[in-house]
Amino acid sequence: MKDFALPDLGEGLTESEIVEWHVAVGDRVALNQTLADVETAKAIVQLPSPFEGVIGALYAEPGATVRVGAPIVGFESDAAERNAVLVGYGPAVETGDRPKRKARSVPSLEQSVVVAPRGAALSTPPVRKLAHDLGVDLERVQGTGEGGTVTREDVRAAASRTPDAVPAAGDRRTPIKGVRKATAAAMVASAFTAPHVTEFLTVDVTRSSELVARLKAAGERASMLAVVAKALCLAVARNPSLNSRWDEPDIVEFAGVNLGIAVATPRGLMVPNIRDAQALALGALTEAIADLAATARAGELTPAALSGGTISITNVGVFGIDAGTPILNPGEAAILAMGAVRRLPWEFEGGIALRDVMTLSLSFDHRLVDGEQGARFLTDIGRVLADPATVLALV
């Protein structure tokens, strides 16, 4: 058998979950043929085969979480004729050649292959057996081993606790992993690293609403989110500190806008970005936002699409929310939240009229952006939304 170990799928990720196998024991596979769909903390990616040969063993079930470097597939040694560098993933990782055997090779109970069935904690087979013998539910055990792995000591400690420490039978526990785990870590790091300030501006966006309606009636692609995104890109050109990064001992002001779009997906919140958004016309920007959101919800984003953002937008208005205090995407100077468009009585041309009104919420890193700079940036966006024709005065 020749083992293939789970490689680092990018950006130093330490583990991945097997979502689905596309091969079975006994299948002959071609070089770079997809072996499995695996889910990292950022995306679902297809894992290509590093060999041309016959599958001799699959070491993890769908739903199992496998650490980088742990073997996941065994190839029959006489059939693993060629190997290759996996495009985008670096060299294939092998755990070494073993003598050819007639019987299928499987990990023994004492192997330290750390896996977890769906919904369970990371643990080795001997630890899972001990938990079963002692009547301990691994889902309720906080692991103290490397990477949160549950150890024998953790199981024994859980077994010695009083019943009062166990949640009620009707409670539902969900393991913290995948996108939710990565998002939580990123938000905590951002909140306690960058000093957040949030400013608010309520704007009459009736003319922007009318513009979107006219463009759609003419068969053009347009959306209020795209109008806000375009206004943001124009405002960045006048207020470059909002499109920067604290990279001690330097401050980096970016030449282009890699615009992050917060997307709610079945796997959790994701913020993929549109590269050089400032170069796109309104129609192209509308299409790019729609394509990005569809790709994110389908779980088809690549890790590259989730890195390199410089400033972000979150549209809380689609949930009927008027305003909020968004947390910065780590490494970015600002994030703009657009609220719901409300039809409200509003001052207009010296009187009161029903107008489309929206509240904008801008959070920024006070190390990089002063209050005055944030206010100017927000009012520049508001001017465009109140009267799109003012774009001519901003460029």
mmCIF file of C-alpha atoms in Angstrom:
data_model
loop_
_atom_site.group_PDB
_atom_site.id
_atom_site.type_symbol
_atom_site.label_atom_id
_atom_site.label_comp_id
_atom_site.label_asym_id
_atom_site.label_seq_id
_atom_site.Cartn_x
_atom_site.Cartn_y
_atom_site.Cartn_z
ATOM 1 C CA MET A 1 0.000 0.000 0.000
ATOM 2 C CA LYS A 2 1.078 3.571 -0.693
ATOM 3 C CA ASP A 3 -0.667 6.077 1.536
ATOM 4 C CA PHE A 4 -1.727 9.572 0.527
ATOM 5 C CA ALA A 5 -1.993 12.015 3.436
ATOM 6 C CA LEU A 6 -4.300 14.998 3.562
ATOM 7 C CA PRO A 7 -2.299 18.003 2.256
ATOM 8 C CA ASP A 8 -2.513 21.578 3.452
ATOM 9 C CA LEU A 9 -5.232 22.942 1.177
ATOM 10 C CA GLY A 10 -4.065 26.501 1.595
ATOM 11 C CA GLU A 11 -3.358 29.299 4.099
ATOM 12 C CA GLY A 12 -2.070 27.009 6.834
ATOM 13 C CA LEU A 13 -5.344 25.190 7.500
ATOM 14 C CA THR A 14 -4.832 22.326 9.959
ATOM 15 C CA GLU A 15 -7.836 20.091 9.273
ATOM 16 C CA SER A 16 -10.609 19.348 6.784
ATOM 17 C CA GLU A 17 -13.882 17.435 6.807
ATOM 18 C CA ILE A 18 -14.584 14.680 4.287
ATOM 19 C CA VAL A 19 -17.867 15.721 2.672
ATOM 20 C CA GLU A 20 -18.199 13.013 0.028
ATOM 21 C CA TRP A 21 -16.034 10.313 -1.546
ATOM 22 C CA HIS A 22 -16.096 10.056 -5.345
ATOM 23 C CA VAL A 23 -14.206 6.746 -5.345
ATOM 24 C CA ALA A 24 -14.488 3.371 -3.626
ATOM 25 C CA VAL A 25 -12.058 0.589 -2.701
ATOM 26 C CA GLY A 26 -11.131 -1.303 -5.858
ATOM 27 C CA ASP A 27 -11.667 1.643 -8.224
ATOM 28 C CA ARG A 28 -8.932 2.462 -10.706
ATOM 29 C CA VAL A 29 -8.320 6.213 -10.782
ATOM 30 C CA ALA A 30 -6.438 8.483 -13.166
ATOM 31 C CA LEU A 31 -3.899 11.113 -12.220
ATOM 32 C CA ASN A 32 -5.683 14.247 -10.884
ATOM 33 C CA GLN A 33 -9.088 12.509 -10.880
ATOM 34 C CA THR A 34 -11.266 13.860 -8.051
ATOM 35 C CA LEU A 35 -11.075 11.606 -4.997
ATOM 36 C CA ALA A 36 -13.327 13.514 -2.624
ATOM 37 C CA ASP A 37 -14.994 16.785 -1.759
ATOM 38 C CA VAL A 38 -13.421 18.164 1.422
ATOM 39 C CA GLU A 39 -14.573 21.119 3.482
ATOM 40 C CA THR A 40 -12.047 23.467 5.032
ATOM 41 C CA ALA A 41 -12.775 26.377 7.307
ATOM 42 C CA LYS A 42 -13.210 28.491 4.196
ATOM 43 C CA ALA A 43 -14.540 26.474 1.280
ATOM 44 C CA ILE A 44 -15.464 23.092 -0.154
ATOM 45 C CA VAL A 45 -12.744 21.965 -2.552
ATOM 46 C CA GLN A 46 -12.190 18.917 -4.713
ATOM 47 C CA LEU A 47 -9.188 16.795 -3.781
ATOM 48 C CA PRO A 48 -7.414 15.380 -6.864
ATOM 49 C CA SER A 49 -5.561 12.073 -6.932
ATOM 50 C CA PRO A 50 -1.746 12.310 -6.775
ATOM 51 C CA PHE A 51 -1.448 8.832 -8.310
ATOM 52 C CA GLU A 52 -2.670 6.735 -11.184
ATOM 53 C CA GLY A 53 -3.679 3.431 -9.674
ATOM 54 C CA VAL A 54 -6.164 1.340 -7.710
ATOM 55 C CA ILE A 55 -7.785 2.451 -4.454
ATOM 56 C CA GLY A 56 -6.840 -0.020 -1.731
ATOM 57 C CA ALA A 57 -8.274 1.719 1.347
ATOM 58 C CA LEU A 58 -10.272 4.745 2.448
ATOM 59 C CA TYR A 59 -9.274 5.739 5.964
ATOM 60 C CA ALA A 60 -12.081 8.182 6.832
ATOM 61 C CA GLU A 61 -15.853 8.121 6.510
ATOM 62 C CA PRO A 62 -17.898 11.020 5.070
ATOM 63 C CA GLY A 63 -18.394 13.512 7.874
ATOM 64 C CA ALA A 64 -15.033 12.727 9.491
ATOM 65 C CA THR A 65 -12.662 15.574 10.342
ATOM 66 C CA VAL A 66 -9.086 14.712 9.388
ATOM 67 C CA ARG A 67 -5.949 16.574 10.394
ATOM 68 C CA VAL A 68 -3.435 17.651 7.764
ATOM 69 C CA GLY A 69 -0.759 14.965 7.422
ATOM 70 C CA ALA A 70 -3.038 12.079 8.402
ATOM 71 C CA PRO A 71 -3.461 9.343 5.741
ATOM 72 C CA ILE A 72 -6.838 9.361 4.012
ATOM 73 C CA VAL A 73 -6.386 7.074 0.987
ATOM 74 C CA GLY A 74 -4.303 3.944 0.417
ATOM 75 C CA PHE A 75 -3.245 2.988 -3.119
ATOM 76 C CA GLU A 76 -2.146 -0.520 -4.107
ATOM 77 C CA SER A 77 1.605 -0.198 -4.403
ATOM 78 C CA ASP A 78 1.929 -1.962 -7.753
ATOM 79 C CA ALA A 79 -0.714 0.297 -9.272
ATOM 80 C CA ALA A 80 0.516 3.670 -7.981
ATOM 81 C CA GLU A 81 2.618 4.115 -11.090
ATOM 82 C CA ARG A 82 2.831 7.872 -11.384
ATOM 83 C CA ASN A 83 2.606 10.747 -8.990
ATOM 84 C CA ALA A 84 2.249 14.468 -9.499
ATOM 85 C CA VAL A 85 2.177 17.832 -7.835
ATOM 86 C CA LEU A 86 -1.427 18.744 -7.079
ATOM 87 C CA VAL A 87 -2.166 21.993 -8.836
ATOM 88 C CA GLY A 88 -2.798 24.699 -6.231
ATOM 89 C CA TYR A 89 -2.092 22.446 -3.241
ATOM 90 C CA GLY A 90 1.685 21.937 -3.360
ATOM 91 C CA PRO A 91 3.456 18.559 -3.471
ATOM 92 C CA ALA A 92 1.548 15.414 -2.607
ATOM 93 C CA VAL A 93 2.256 14.288 0.945
ATOM 94 C CA GLU A 94 3.095 10.621 1.467
ATOM 95 C CA THR A 95 3.508 8.685 4.669
ATOM 96 C CA GLY A 96 5.960 6.214 3.179
ATOM 97 C CA ASP A 97 5.937 2.942 1.233
ATOM 98 C CA ARG A 98 5.020 -0.340 2.894
ATOM 99 C CA PRO A 99 5.555 -3.857 1.595
ATOM 100 C CA LYS A 100 2.822 -5.060 -0.745
ATOM 101 C CA ARG A 101 0.123 -7.056 1.039
ATOM 102 C CA LYS A 102 -2.648 -9.235 -0.265
ATOM 103 C CA ALA A 103 -5.079 -8.101 2.415
ATOM 104 C CA ARG A 104 -6.446 -4.572 2.559
ATOM 105 C CA SER A 105 -4.511 -2.393 4.983
ATOM 106 C CA VAL A 106 -6.519 -0.458 7.564
ATOM 107 C CA PRO A 107 -5.418 1.640 10.529
ATOM 108 C CA SER A 108 -5.129 -0.271 13.791
ATOM 109 C CA LEU A 109 -6.892 0.943 16.921
ATOM 110 C CA GLU A 110 -3.636 2.222 18.328
ATOM 111 C CA GLN A 111 -2.809 4.400 15.317
ATOM 112 C CA SER A 112 -2.894 8.074 16.196
ATOM 113 C CA VAL A 113 -5.096 8.982 13.225
ATOM 114 C CA VAL A 114 -7.306 11.673 14.703
ATOM 115 C CA VAL A 115 -10.729 11.632 13.072
ATOM 116 C CA ALA A 116 -14.272 12.411 14.107
ATOM 117 C CA PRO A 117 -17.588 11.113 12.802
ATOM 118 C CA ARG A 118 -20.046 13.901 11.898
ATOM 119 C CA GLY A 119 -21.208 15.643 15.070
ATOM 120 C CA ALA A 120 -18.496 14.158 17.313
ATOM 121 C CA ALA A 121 -15.329 15.528 18.872
ATOM 122 C CA LEU A 122 -11.833 14.915 17.512
ATOM 123 C CA SER A 123 -10.459 11.726 19.066
ATOM 124 C CA THR A 124 -8.576 8.517 18.353
ATOM 125 C CA PRO A 125 -10.290 5.108 18.160
ATOM 126 C CA PRO A 126 -9.003 3.981 21.604
ATOM 127 C CA VAL A 127 -10.399 7.146 23.189
ATOM 128 C CA ARG A 128 -13.763 6.625 21.516
ATOM 129 C CA LYS A 129 -13.841 3.047 22.836
ATOM 130 C CA LEU A 130 -13.018 4.253 26.360
ATOM 131 C CA ALA A 131 -15.809 6.842 26.114
ATOM 132 C CA HIS A 132 -18.241 4.131 25.029
ATOM 133 C CA ASP A 133 -17.219 1.857 27.899
ATOM 134 C CA LEU A 134 -17.616 4.652 30.460
ATOM 135 C CA GLY A 135 -20.881 5.950 28.984
ATOM 136 C CA VAL A 136 -19.418 9.360 28.078
ATOM 137 C CA ASP A 137 -20.901 11.364 25.182
ATOM 138 C CA LEU A 138 -17.909 12.774 23.290
ATOM 139 C CA GLU A 139 -20.029 15.617 21.935
ATOM 140 C CA ARG A 140 -20.144 16.982 25.481
ATOM 141 C CA VAL A 141 -16.411 16.754 26.169
ATOM 142 C CA GLN A 142 -14.093 19.726 25.703
ATOM 143 C CA GLY A 143 -10.815 18.357 24.335
ATOM 144 C CA THR A 144 -7.548 19.524 25.902
ATOM 145 C CA GLY A 145 -5.223 17.742 23.491
ATOM 146 C CA GLU A 146 -3.486 19.201 20.449
ATOM 147 C CA GLY A 147 -5.963 20.992 18.200
ATOM 148 C CA GLY A 148 -8.824 20.314 20.625
ATOM 149 C CA THR A 149 -8.426 16.541 20.480
ATOM 150 C CA VAL A 150 -10.215 14.644 23.266
ATOM 151 C CA THR A 151 -7.746 12.621 25.365
ATOM 152 C CA ARG A 152 -8.202 9.641 27.725
ATOM 153 C CA GLU A 153 -7.854 12.033 30.668
ATOM 154 C CA ASP A 154 -10.658 14.228 29.254
ATOM 155 C CA VAL A 155 -12.941 11.193 29.023
ATOM 156 C CA ARG A 156 -12.132 9.989 32.541
ATOM 157 C CA ALA A 157 -12.692 13.501 33.908
ATOM 158 C CA ALA A 158 -16.067 13.706 32.153
ATOM 159 C CA ALA A 159 -17.063 10.314 33.544
ATOM 160 C CA SER A 160 -16.331 11.508 37.114
ATOM 161 C CA ARG A 161 -18.513 14.631 36.892
ATOM 162 C CA THR A 162 -21.879 14.794 38.596
ATOM 163 C CA PRO A 163 -25.042 14.486 36.502
ATOM 164 C CA ASP A 164 -25.818 18.128 37.324
ATOM 165 C CA ALA A 165 -23.071 19.160 34.891
ATOM 166 C CA VAL A 166 -24.752 17.405 31.967
ATOM 167 C CA PRO A 167 -27.140 19.520 29.823
ATOM 168 C CA ALA A 168 -30.836 18.571 29.750
ATOM 169 C CA ALA A 169 -31.840 15.832 27.345
ATOM 170 C CA GLY A 170 -33.752 18.214 25.110
ATOM 171 C CA ASP A 171 -30.763 20.506 24.526
ATOM 172 C CA ARG A 172 -29.064 20.306 21.153
ATOM 173 C CA ARG A 173 -25.302 20.634 20.867
ATOM 174 C CA THR A 174 -23.533 21.385 17.604
ATOM 175 C CA PRO A 175 -19.743 21.017 17.285
ATOM 176 C CA ILE A 176 -17.975 24.322 16.613
ATOM 177 C CA LYS A 177 -16.131 23.720 13.353
ATOM 178 C CA GLY A 178 -15.821 24.704 9.726
ATOM 179 C CA VAL A 179 -16.906 28.194 8.679
ATOM 180 C CA ARG A 180 -18.583 28.915 12.038
ATOM 181 C CA LYS A 181 -15.351 28.173 13.911
ATOM 182 C CA ALA A 182 -13.238 30.246 11.520
ATOM 183 C CA THR A 183 -15.697 33.150 11.554
ATOM 184 C CA ALA A 184 -15.863 33.199 15.347
ATOM 185 C CA ALA A 185 -12.077 33.233 15.670
ATOM 186 C CA ALA A 186 -11.745 35.988 13.073
ATOM 187 C CA MET A 187 -14.430 38.171 14.659
ATOM 188 C CA VAL A 188 -12.980 37.825 18.154
ATOM 189 C CA ALA A 189 -9.493 38.632 16.840
ATOM 190 C CA SER A 190 -10.827 41.657 14.950
ATOM 191 C CA ALA A 191 -12.930 43.002 17.829
ATOM 192 C CA PHE A 192 -10.043 42.808 20.309
ATOM 193 C CA THR A 193 -7.284 43.946 17.928
ATOM 194 C CA ALA A 194 -8.738 46.875 16.002
ATOM 195 C CA PRO A 195 -10.385 49.715 18.000
ATOM 196 C CA HIS A 196 -13.822 49.908 16.356
ATOM 197 C CA VAL A 197 -15.785 53.111 15.835
ATOM 198 C CA THR A 198 -19.201 53.183 14.128
ATOM 199 C CA GLU A 199 -20.845 56.205 12.499
ATOM 200 C CA PHE A 200 -24.375 56.383 11.064
ATOM 201 C CA LEU A 201 -25.984 58.359 8.259
ATOM 202 C CA THR A 202 -29.622 58.241 7.155
ATOM 203 C CA VAL A 203 -30.106 59.140 3.491
ATOM 204 C CA ASP A 204 -32.984 59.824 1.115
ATOM 205 C CA VAL A 205 -32.214 57.261 -1.614
ATOM 206 C CA THR A 206 -35.332 57.814 -3.726
ATOM 207 C CA ARG A 207 -33.365 58.889 -6.784
ATOM 208 C CA SER A 208 -31.129 55.826 -6.527
ATOM 209 C CA SER A 209 -34.239 53.617 -6.274
ATOM 210 C CA GLU A 210 -35.639 55.319 -9.375
ATOM 211 C CA LEU A 211 -32.334 54.806 -11.208
ATOM 212 C CA VAL A 212 -32.346 51.085 -10.438
ATOM 213 C CA ALA A 213 -35.952 50.805 -11.599
ATOM 214 C CA ARG A 214 -35.231 52.631 -14.891
ATOM 215 C CA LEU A 215 -32.206 50.477 -15.638
ATOM 216 C CA LYS A 216 -34.111 47.261 -14.949
ATOM 217 C CA ALA A 217 -36.987 48.450 -17.158
ATOM 218 C CA ALA A 218 -34.445 49.002 -19.953
ATOM 219 C CA GLY A 219 -33.138 45.435 -19.549
ATOM 220 C CA GLU A 220 -29.925 46.467 -17.749
ATOM 221 C CA ARG A 221 -28.456 44.746 -14.694
ATOM 222 C CA ALA A 222 -28.814 46.913 -11.587
ATOM 223 C CA SER A 223 -29.431 46.617 -7.845
ATOM 224 C CA MET A 224 -29.359 48.930 -4.848
ATOM 225 C CA LEU A 225 -26.434 46.932 -3.424
ATOM 226 C CA ALA A 226 -24.463 47.569 -6.619
ATOM 227 C CA VAL A 227 -25.276 51.299 -6.466
ATOM 228 C CA VAL A 228 -23.995 51.415 -2.875
ATOM 229 C CA ALA A 229 -20.897 49.455 -3.910
ATOM 230 C CA LYS A 230 -20.210 51.873 -6.766
ATOM 231 C CA ALA A 231 -20.664 54.852 -4.435
ATOM 232 C CA LEU A 232 -18.240 53.243 -1.974
ATOM 233 C CA CYS A 233 -15.587 52.777 -4.671
ATOM 234 C CA LEU A 234 -15.913 56.442 -5.684
ATOM 235 C CA ALA A 235 -15.676 57.550 -2.055
ATOM 236 C CA VAL A 236 -12.533 55.449 -1.518
ATOM 237 C CA ALA A 237 -10.757 57.422 -4.235
ATOM 238 C CA ARG A 238 -11.363 60.591 -2.198
ATOM 239 C CA ASN A 239 -10.713 58.973 1.197
ATOM 240 C CA PRO A 240 -7.906 56.401 0.725
ATOM 241 C CA SER A 241 -7.393 55.794 4.457
ATOM 242 C CA LEU A 242 -10.625 53.735 4.427
ATOM 243 C CA ASN A 243 -8.997 51.300 1.974
ATOM 244 C CA SER A 244 -5.895 50.500 3.986
ATOM 245 C CA ARG A 245 -4.330 47.968 6.332
ATOM 246 C CA TRP A 246 -2.437 48.243 9.623
ATOM 247 C CA ASP A 247 0.754 46.304 8.849
ATOM 248 C CA GLU A 248 3.076 47.366 11.642
ATOM 249 C CA PRO A 249 5.477 49.110 11.367
ATOM 250 C CA ASP A 250 3.703 50.414 8.236
ATOM 251 C CA ILE A 251 0.279 51.476 7.042
ATOM 252 C CA VAL A 252 -0.552 50.128 3.584
ATOM 253 C CA GLU A 253 -2.952 52.114 1.381
ATOM 254 C CA PHE A 254 -4.210 49.892 -1.431
ATOM 255 C CA ALA A 255 -4.192 51.083 -5.029
ATOM 256 C CA GLY A 256 -7.344 49.111 -5.901
ATOM 257 C CA VAL A 257 -10.558 48.115 -4.150
ATOM 258 C CA ASN A 258 -10.966 44.390 -3.499
ATOM 259 C CA LEU A 259 -14.548 44.693 -2.345
ATOM 260 C CA GLY A 260 -15.746 42.095 0.171
ATOM 261 C CA ILE A 261 -19.426 41.162 0.001
ATOM 262 C CA ALA A 262 -20.796 39.528 3.162
ATOM 263 C CA VAL A 263 -22.932 36.525 2.170
ATOM 264 C CA ALA A 264 -25.117 34.438 4.481
ATOM 265 C CA THR A 265 -24.766 30.794 3.420
ATOM 266 C CA PRO A 266 -25.963 27.454 4.836
ATOM 267 C CA ARG A 267 -22.394 26.985 6.132
ATOM 268 C CA GLY A 268 -22.250 30.384 7.850
ATOM 269 C CA LEU A 269 -21.195 33.935 7.026
ATOM 270 C CA MET A 270 -18.605 34.267 4.260
ATOM 271 C CA VAL A 271 -16.973 37.403 2.819
ATOM 272 C CA PRO A 272 -15.605 36.706 -0.662
ATOM 273 C CA ASN A 273 -14.333 39.698 -2.583
ATOM 274 C CA ILE A 274 -14.492 41.247 -6.051
ATOM 275 C CA ARG A 275 -11.015 42.146 -7.265
ATOM 276 C CA ASP A 276 -10.534 45.710 -8.582
ATOM 277 C CA ALA A 277 -14.195 46.545 -8.078
ATOM 278 C CA GLN A 278 -13.449 50.211 -8.733
ATOM 279 C CA ALA A 279 -12.857 49.382 -12.415
ATOM 280 C CA LEU A 280 -16.330 47.898 -12.968
ATOM 281 C CA ALA A 281 -19.328 49.769 -14.372
ATOM 282 C CA LEU A 282 -22.638 49.467 -12.519
ATOM 283 C CA GLY A 283 -23.973 46.612 -14.685
ATOM 284 C CA ALA A 284 -20.767 44.594 -14.412
ATOM 285 C CA LEU A 285 -20.632 45.221 -10.667
ATOM 286 C CA THR A 286 -24.243 44.030 -10.274
ATOM 287 C CA GLU A 287 -23.425 40.835 -12.171
ATOM 288 C CA ALA A 288 -20.206 40.244 -10.215
ATOM 289 C CA ILE A 289 -22.046 40.591 -6.872
ATOM 290 C CA ALA A 290 -24.798 38.186 -7.959
ATOM 291 C CA ASP A 291 -22.297 35.615 -9.248
ATOM 292 C CA LEU A 292 -20.215 35.851 -6.068
ATOM 293 C CA ALA A 293 -23.248 35.342 -3.823
ATOM 294 C CA ALA A 294 -24.480 32.368 -5.876
ATOM 295 C CA THR A 295 -21.048 30.731 -5.792
ATOM 296 C CA ALA A 296 -20.786 31.252 -2.021
ATOM 297 C CA ARG A 297 -24.229 29.758 -1.319
ATOM 298 C CA ALA A 298 -23.433 26.772 -3.528
ATOM 299 C CA GLY A 299 -20.293 26.120 -1.442
ATOM 300 C CA GLU A 300 -18.045 26.493 -4.493
ATOM 301 C CA LEU A 301 -15.795 29.357 -3.360
ATOM 302 C CA THR A 302 -12.047 28.808 -3.470
ATOM 303 C CA PRO A 303 -9.812 29.863 -0.553
ATOM 304 C CA ALA A 304 -8.321 32.529 -2.859
ATOM 305 C CA ALA A 305 -11.734 34.196 -3.277
ATOM 306 C CA LEU A 306 -11.933 34.647 0.500
ATOM 307 C CA SER A 307 -8.571 36.349 0.933
ATOM 308 C CA GLY A 308 -7.103 39.675 -0.130
ATOM 309 C CA GLY A 309 -10.139 41.883 0.562
ATOM 310 C CA THR A 310 -9.491 45.567 1.338
ATOM 311 C CA ILE A 311 -12.933 46.888 2.409
ATOM 312 C CA SER A 312 -16.355 45.246 2.789
ATOM 313 C CA ILE A 313 -20.112 45.756 2.533
ATOM 314 C CA THR A 314 -22.784 43.870 4.467
ATOM 315 C CA ASN A 315 -26.422 44.233 3.430
ATOM 316 C CA VAL A 316 -28.427 43.816 6.635
ATOM 317 C CA GLY A 317 -31.394 45.473 4.937
ATOM 318 C CA VAL A 318 -32.351 42.215 3.215
ATOM 319 C CA PHE A 319 -33.257 40.904 6.685
ATOM 320 C CA GLY A 320 -35.424 43.937 7.454
ATOM 321 C CA ILE A 321 -32.772 45.552 9.686
ATOM 322 C CA ASP A 322 -32.297 49.334 9.642
ATOM 323 C CA ALA A 323 -28.815 49.673 11.155
ATOM 324 C CA GLY A 324 -26.123 47.896 13.114
ATOM 325 C CA THR A 325 -22.506 48.012 14.246
ATOM 326 C CA PRO A 326 -20.696 45.586 11.918
ATOM 327 C CA ILE A 327 -17.377 44.059 12.966
ATOM 328 C CA LEU A 328 -14.445 44.585 10.641
ATOM 329 C CA ASN A 329 -13.285 41.789 8.405
ATOM 330 C CA PRO A 330 -9.788 41.064 9.828
ATOM 331 C CA GLY A 331 -7.066 43.117 8.183
ATOM 332 C CA GLU A 332 -9.445 45.700 6.714
ATOM 333 C CA ALA A 333 -9.906 49.328 7.759
ATOM 334 C CA ALA A 334 -13.665 49.630 7.242
ATOM 335 C CA ILE A 335 -16.967 47.846 6.657
ATOM 336 C CA LEU A 336 -20.202 49.483 5.499
ATOM 337 C CA ALA A 337 -23.610 48.106 6.497
ATOM 338 C CA MET A 338 -26.584 49.144 4.367
ATOM 339 C CA GLY A 339 -29.966 48.995 6.052
ATOM 340 C CA ALA A 340 -33.449 48.363 4.722
ATOM 341 C CA VAL A 341 -34.997 50.886 2.326
ATOM 342 C CA ARG A 342 -38.068 52.307 4.089
ATOM 343 C CA ARG A 343 -40.837 54.426 2.571
ATOM 344 C CA LEU A 344 -41.118 57.225 5.165
ATOM 345 C CA PRO A 345 -42.326 60.814 5.532
ATOM 346 C CA TRP A 346 -39.235 62.925 4.878
ATOM 347 C CA GLU A 347 -38.297 66.539 4.371
ATOM 348 C CA PHE A 348 -38.244 67.209 0.619
ATOM 349 C CA GLU A 349 -37.988 70.536 -1.209
ATOM 350 C CA GLY A 350 -39.276 72.513 1.755
ATOM 351 C CA GLY A 351 -42.171 70.168 2.509
ATOM 352 C CA ILE A 352 -42.931 66.655 3.696
ATOM 353 C CA ALA A 353 -43.206 63.765 1.230
ATOM 354 C CA LEU A 354 -43.013 59.970 1.245
ATOM 355 C CA ARG A 355 -39.447 59.086 0.272
ATOM 356 C CA ASP A 356 -37.207 55.997 0.148
ATOM 357 C CA VAL A 357 -34.894 56.239 3.141
ATOM 358 C CA MET A 358 -31.873 54.116 4.110
ATOM 359 C CA THR A 359 -29.495 54.165 7.078
ATOM 360 C CA LEU A 360 -25.801 53.517 6.457
ATOM 361 C CA SER A 361 -23.568 52.242 9.280
ATOM 362 C CA LEU A 362 -19.803 52.556 8.896
ATOM 363 C CA SER A 363 -17.430 50.759 11.273
ATOM 364 C CA PHE A 364 -13.743 51.556 10.967
ATOM 365 C CA ASP A 365 -10.374 50.920 12.612
ATOM 366 C CA HIS A 366 -9.617 54.064 14.606
ATOM 367 C CA ARG A 367 -5.879 53.383 14.301
ATOM 368 C CA LEU A 368 -6.194 53.995 10.566
ATOM 369 C CA VAL A 369 -9.184 56.289 10.211
ATOM 370 C CA ASP A 370 -9.969 59.446 12.163
ATOM 371 C CA GLY A 371 -13.550 60.361 12.928
ATOM 372 C CA GLU A 372 -13.460 63.214 10.406
ATOM 373 C CA GLN A 373 -12.148 60.914 7.661
ATOM 374 C CA GLY A 374 -14.864 58.382 8.384
ATOM 375 C CA ALA A 375 -17.515 61.100 8.310
ATOM 376 C CA ARG A 376 -16.289 62.482 4.982
ATOM 377 C CA PHE A 377 -16.261 59.003 3.475
ATOM 378 C CA LEU A 378 -19.784 58.294 4.697
ATOM 379 C CA THR A 379 -21.162 61.615 3.464
ATOM 380 C CA ASP A 380 -19.530 61.097 0.059
ATOM 381 C CA ILE A 381 -21.415 57.787 -0.244
ATOM 382 C CA GLY A 382 -24.600 59.475 0.951
ATOM 383 C CA ARG A 383 -24.300 62.243 -1.674
ATOM 384 C CA VAL A 384 -24.148 59.701 -4.492
ATOM 385 C CA LEU A 385 -27.129 57.744 -3.157
ATOM 386 C CA ALA A 386 -29.190 60.913 -2.638
ATOM 387 C CA ASP A 387 -28.462 62.106 -6.162
ATOM 388 C CA PRO A 388 -26.535 59.746 -8.488
ATOM 389 C CA ALA A 389 -25.789 62.695 -10.784
ATOM 390 C CA THR A 390 -23.315 63.991 -8.168
ATOM 391 C CA VAL A 391 -20.972 61.235 -9.355
ATOM 392 C CA LEU A 392 -19.790 63.821 -11.915
ATOM 393 C CA ALA A 393 -18.575 65.997 -9.048
ATOM 394 C CA LEU A 394 -16.638 63.165 -7.391
ATOM 395 C CA VAL A 395 -14.546 61.931 -10.333
#
